[in-house]
């Protein structure tokens, strides 16, 4: 604390404050962001007595500046002299917590929450709690909204009489007449419940929850749903039915779709909170209703939860529940009118096969997969394809390929390139499991066709795919099946196809090894160095750089070097650039 | 499943990967409705005789019966269901509209709750989710209400009812209460502009006839706006509500109550910050100017408020702000002008030198406004020094020749206004720039020293082991 000597004259507060008042917002913002530096220059004493009062008094600025200030003050404890003096930070933060702009207010609350932990229990009662109460009874809604976030941080560390007071204030805010405050209270209800003693959860929180969950505004009711989930986790099993289930059931049938959506969205959490028995008696029918809801938004949210909900069903009755209650709804959703619903379902439906086992999958799920694979919406098809592996594990690749392969082949030629891309990415996996013969027979031609696709992303993915296939099937296979075709494209009249040859060589040289590269690939690359298209020529230079490490030094010196040297004198500057780069990387200079 | 498999693959189906605007253009006008769980068994209504075919004594009774029948709500998404009954309800509603317009003595006390009930059953509903994930009113076609053939007639009927000579607010207020108004206000978020238009008239009538609800309506509109500004940035009926407010403000008594001033400063001004300002800016500016015409003393807080939230990145909004400011300046009193001229012209000076020529141009147009010119002239000794630097600099280096030409005119005007000051500023321009540069350098040095200090301190504290 003695470090302030001599600095006072050097850095009079007036100069620093001048900086904080600069006319240019950007400069003001910069100064605020370096507020800690200013505080350091002033020393802890003068920061407390001069800087903070100044900040408190001049809080009328651009929101951007206020935001920076609110953030800074959250880590200012050391600069005012440590926890003993931390309450000095409360006045400016209190003002910031009442401003209009939500971002600033939220940041002020965040900082207040942070420094609340640095208060001693006594300071908490003397300084912090009164601040919370002042905010909670402020005139304008902004301060009351901010107050909602501060109850839970001070409650655990104060005496029981103050606790009672805090609970009272929170109750008042829950029935505030502006919906903004009720929304804030509802969103903090769960958090507040967690720090309360169980008896008070039952006596105080439950009535508040019930009231908020039947608020006249649906924006409040939907926030209560989330709180309900948190509260349910706190209560002992035997109290759930009496205290929260009626309200939650009502929320699942709320007349506003937003509330029902929220229930669907929080369904997994809810399921965990209420446990297996209530899940069986209450949640299963509720879930069925949500899957059949009249609003697509709700159905989509529920469809998203199908997998997790089924996974977490009690094991003894899981299969029965899925087969008799969930699957019929799922079957209907497969032909839903809304694409978002179908697509949500497609992203989770495959994982049901793991839960239901082989026989059920073949009998009940496969037909659904096939329908979705042929869906008119590409997103649905994409979601199915990207999850094929979980079915694969259950029913085996043979069965999968028999039933799904025709559909996959069809998709490989889909008009949407993202769909084709998804198929390509699945190819190595499929190839590995189908074996060489089956692959050569059914899929090889597809893989080669992608190399001349008109979308670059597909050609690129196809190149990468070839590399992975060679890793699986080995160099001999590569030399017999794909290398001739790839090299053949070097004579294509389309320069994009000629470049594809080069890209393939880049990808394949390493996995194919020195012999194939030197004997078959290098001559083709070298020949292409005289191509009339500059893009091809500079890609030759890049390819040579890429495959150089695979070649032996005699080939490098005798064959690569002269070609690169020639390219280095090309009239096109890109060709020159890449040739010179290759020469230096390969150390041929 | 078969239905999905057999539907012909339509080419126009929404493709998740194409650009939104392209997709929109192809899509046909979409319709939606959200009568929760209205679907189910078919609705049967027993046809009733026409009102004009029964005796005068029987009419009130029959009127009630017809109102009750019209409480039945149909599913319009399913275009094929209940066709006969839909048509029957439509003709009944038509008949009711005519009846309340021309008949006398039909409004018995029992009729009030039935009318309100019928209207409530039909219009109050949770609005459906928007068709497009992020409905952008500026780009997307609105989703239209599917049940409009009935809904329109219900609104029509309700307005005729409220406007009827026999209508007695003292009886109706038992039924048209706060809860009713609250639900009505929620409907303003409807995407269907036709519905919002009817709602505007309905709310206006209710505000006019139910004095006891006025404060409540204003407060709820406040809440809607605050939520719109600070929470959702999404609400379709802002322009309509502002239009109603425009005429409400017009009727405020003087002196203005604190509540109204608070509304101006804490709600109307922040509304300017919303991204979709262009959709309701005209109505908003009208409200603001109404306030200032009522009470000129509010000019200063309003202009300061606008300056505080001046757009930083959105040039379109900046142009709107400049337009609104000109409307305000058109009605400003000279005594008020003097109070805000400094901060105001600092901002205008920034706008004038904006690299976006529309912003610069809009600001320079102020000099074509005779009233503003006269205010500038009276205060040229204050304004000229603020504006001079920007103007002088732009005249040399703005990329757009039209702007440079405008600036020359402005400079010429200033020269004519106050030639001594103008000459003085011209001659000190260079030295002023140098002084600024020097100050800038000093600032940098100050911060450098401060940072050194910080470094030193942190080294010190690293060395010392805290006890």
mmCIF file of C-alpha atoms in Angstrom, chain A residues 29-163:
data_model
loop_
_atom_site.group_PDB
_atom_site.id
_atom_site.type_symbol
_atom_site.label_atom_id
_atom_site.label_comp_id
_atom_site.label_asym_id
_atom_site.label_seq_id
_atom_site.Cartn_x
_atom_site.Cartn_y
_atom_site.Cartn_z
ATOM 1 C CA UNK A 29 -13.127 3.662 -24.746
ATOM 2 C CA UNK A 30 -9.395 2.994 -24.905
ATOM 3 C CA UNK A 31 -8.866 4.852 -21.650
ATOM 4 C CA UNK A 32 -11.624 2.936 -19.913
ATOM 5 C CA UNK A 33 -10.146 -0.310 -21.092
ATOM 6 C CA UNK A 34 -6.897 0.729 -19.449
ATOM 7 C CA UNK A 35 -8.644 1.775 -16.287
ATOM 8 C CA UNK A 36 -6.534 -0.624 -14.287
ATOM 9 C CA UNK A 37 -3.411 1.190 -15.446
ATOM 10 C CA UNK A 38 -4.858 4.482 -14.291
ATOM 11 C CA UNK A 39 -5.792 2.955 -10.953
ATOM 12 C CA UNK A 40 -2.312 1.569 -10.603
ATOM 13 C CA UNK A 41 -0.808 4.977 -11.246
ATOM 14 C CA UNK A 42 -3.035 6.533 -8.637
ATOM 15 C CA UNK A 43 -2.478 3.908 -5.989
ATOM 16 C CA UNK A 44 -5.197 2.177 -3.982
ATOM 17 C CA UNK A 45 -6.002 5.077 -1.712
ATOM 18 C CA UNK A 46 -6.616 7.636 -4.421
ATOM 19 C CA UNK A 47 -8.418 5.080 -6.562
ATOM 20 C CA UNK A 48 -10.891 4.715 -3.719
ATOM 21 C CA UNK A 49 -11.227 8.357 -2.803
ATOM 22 C CA UNK A 50 -10.920 10.065 -6.175
ATOM 23 C CA UNK A 51 -11.249 7.738 -9.153
ATOM 24 C CA UNK A 52 -14.285 5.706 -8.054
ATOM 25 C CA UNK A 53 -16.341 8.746 -7.001
ATOM 26 C CA UNK A 54 -15.550 10.318 -10.347
ATOM 27 C CA UNK A 55 -16.683 7.188 -12.181
ATOM 28 C CA UNK A 56 -19.844 6.962 -10.113
ATOM 29 C CA UNK A 57 -20.744 10.584 -10.833
ATOM 30 C CA UNK A 58 -20.133 10.588 -14.536
ATOM 31 C CA UNK A 59 -22.052 7.561 -15.613
ATOM 32 C CA UNK A 60 -23.745 9.048 -18.587
ATOM 33 C CA UNK A 61 -21.873 7.868 -21.585
ATOM 34 C CA UNK A 62 -22.124 5.738 -24.656
ATOM 35 C CA UNK A 63 -23.178 2.202 -23.891
ATOM 36 C CA UNK A 64 -19.974 0.878 -25.351
ATOM 37 C CA UNK A 65 -17.931 2.816 -22.809
ATOM 38 C CA UNK A 66 -20.237 1.761 -19.988
ATOM 39 C CA UNK A 67 -19.912 -1.862 -21.009
ATOM 40 C CA UNK A 68 -16.124 -1.661 -20.814
ATOM 41 C CA UNK A 69 -16.386 0.040 -17.443
ATOM 42 C CA UNK A 70 -18.763 -2.585 -16.054
ATOM 43 C CA UNK A 71 -16.389 -5.295 -17.148
ATOM 44 C CA UNK A 72 -13.279 -3.597 -15.724
ATOM 45 C CA UNK A 73 -14.808 -3.082 -12.319
ATOM 46 C CA UNK A 74 -15.401 -6.794 -11.938
ATOM 47 C CA UNK A 75 -11.677 -7.392 -11.529
ATOM 48 C CA UNK A 76 -10.814 -4.256 -9.640
ATOM 49 C CA UNK A 77 -10.639 -5.663 -6.138
ATOM 50 C CA UNK A 78 -6.844 -5.655 -5.901
ATOM 51 C CA UNK A 79 -6.674 -2.124 -7.233
ATOM 52 C CA UNK A 80 -8.815 -0.729 -4.426
ATOM 53 C CA UNK A 81 -6.823 -2.520 -1.748
ATOM 54 C CA UNK A 82 -8.178 -6.060 -1.629
ATOM 55 C CA UNK A 83 -11.295 -7.728 -0.186
ATOM 56 C CA UNK A 84 -11.309 -5.382 2.786
ATOM 57 C CA UNK A 85 -12.201 -2.487 0.493
ATOM 58 C CA UNK A 86 -14.093 -4.300 -2.244
ATOM 59 C CA UNK A 87 -17.375 -2.645 -1.243
ATOM 60 C CA UNK A 88 -15.989 0.598 -2.638
ATOM 61 C CA UNK A 89 -16.753 -0.819 -6.066
ATOM 62 C CA UNK A 90 -20.448 -1.145 -5.372
ATOM 63 C CA UNK A 91 -21.625 2.440 -6.063
ATOM 64 C CA UNK A 92 -20.493 2.645 -9.715
ATOM 65 C CA UNK A 93 -21.678 -0.901 -10.400
ATOM 66 C CA UNK A 94 -25.020 -0.119 -8.827
ATOM 67 C CA UNK A 95 -25.511 2.768 -11.261
ATOM 68 C CA UNK A 96 -24.445 0.596 -14.153
ATOM 69 C CA UNK A 97 -26.947 -2.050 -13.121
ATOM 70 C CA UNK A 98 -29.754 0.442 -13.657
ATOM 71 C CA UNK A 99 -28.960 1.676 -17.165
ATOM 72 C CA UNK A 100 -31.264 0.904 -20.071
ATOM 73 C CA UNK A 101 -29.035 -1.131 -22.308
ATOM 74 C CA UNK A 102 -29.309 -4.811 -21.487
ATOM 75 C CA UNK A 103 -25.746 -5.673 -22.407
ATOM 76 C CA UNK A 104 -24.341 -3.109 -19.983
ATOM 77 C CA UNK A 105 -26.696 -4.106 -17.217
ATOM 78 C CA UNK A 106 -25.942 -7.785 -17.634
ATOM 79 C CA UNK A 107 -22.235 -7.092 -17.496
ATOM 80 C CA UNK A 108 -22.670 -5.005 -14.332
ATOM 81 C CA UNK A 109 -24.624 -7.842 -12.745
ATOM 82 C CA UNK A 110 -21.939 -10.298 -13.792
ATOM 83 C CA UNK A 111 -19.277 -8.130 -12.157
ATOM 84 C CA UNK A 112 -21.400 -7.715 -9.035
ATOM 85 C CA UNK A 113 -21.834 -11.463 -8.808
ATOM 86 C CA UNK A 114 -18.102 -11.864 -9.147
ATOM 87 C CA UNK A 115 -17.135 -9.374 -6.457
ATOM 88 C CA UNK A 116 -19.862 -10.599 -4.117
ATOM 89 C CA UNK A 117 -17.623 -13.597 -3.499
ATOM 90 C CA UNK A 118 -14.864 -11.297 -2.327
ATOM 91 C CA UNK A 119 -17.039 -9.714 0.360
ATOM 92 C CA UNK A 120 -16.761 -10.949 3.919
ATOM 93 C CA UNK A 121 -20.088 -12.143 5.374
ATOM 94 C CA UNK A 122 -20.271 -8.939 7.394
ATOM 95 C CA UNK A 123 -19.612 -6.697 4.397
ATOM 96 C CA UNK A 124 -22.143 -8.685 2.459
ATOM 97 C CA UNK A 125 -24.819 -7.785 4.979
ATOM 98 C CA UNK A 126 -23.686 -4.220 5.501
ATOM 99 C CA UNK A 127 -23.005 -3.233 1.906
ATOM 100 C CA UNK A 128 -24.075 -5.807 -0.655
ATOM 101 C CA UNK A 129 -27.514 -6.861 0.525
ATOM 102 C CA UNK A 130 -28.711 -3.252 0.950
ATOM 103 C CA UNK A 131 -27.650 -2.653 -2.650
ATOM 104 C CA UNK A 132 -29.651 -5.650 -3.821
ATOM 105 C CA UNK A 133 -32.659 -4.382 -1.896
ATOM 106 C CA UNK A 134 -32.305 -0.904 -3.357
ATOM 107 C CA UNK A 135 -32.172 -2.335 -6.859
ATOM 108 C CA UNK A 136 -35.109 -4.627 -6.129
ATOM 109 C CA UNK A 137 -37.278 -1.687 -5.169
ATOM 110 C CA UNK A 138 -36.063 0.687 -7.854
ATOM 111 C CA UNK A 139 -38.542 2.815 -9.788
ATOM 112 C CA UNK A 140 -37.656 1.796 -13.283
ATOM 113 C CA UNK A 141 -37.839 -1.825 -14.335
ATOM 114 C CA UNK A 142 -34.155 -2.036 -15.284
ATOM 115 C CA UNK A 143 -32.897 -1.981 -11.718
ATOM 116 C CA UNK A 144 -35.450 -4.529 -10.582
ATOM 117 C CA UNK A 145 -34.494 -6.776 -13.487
ATOM 118 C CA UNK A 146 -30.849 -6.556 -12.480
ATOM 119 C CA UNK A 147 -31.664 -7.328 -8.865
ATOM 120 C CA UNK A 148 -33.096 -10.717 -9.859
ATOM 121 C CA UNK A 149 -29.632 -12.015 -10.689
ATOM 122 C CA UNK A 150 -28.088 -11.058 -7.369
ATOM 123 C CA UNK A 151 -30.189 -12.929 -4.818
ATOM 124 C CA UNK A 152 -28.625 -16.323 -5.222
ATOM 125 C CA UNK A 153 -25.058 -15.095 -4.728
ATOM 126 C CA UNK A 154 -25.632 -13.455 -1.371
ATOM 127 C CA UNK A 155 -28.235 -15.766 0.124
ATOM 128 C CA UNK A 156 -25.998 -18.636 1.297
ATOM 129 C CA UNK A 157 -23.668 -16.413 3.288
ATOM 130 C CA UNK A 158 -25.963 -14.241 5.376
ATOM 131 C CA UNK A 159 -27.787 -14.645 8.674
ATOM 132 C CA UNK A 160 -31.231 -16.183 8.794
ATOM 133 C CA UNK A 161 -33.065 -12.916 9.392
ATOM 134 C CA UNK A 162 -31.443 -11.362 6.340
ATOM 135 C CA UNK A 163 -32.281 -14.534 4.434
#
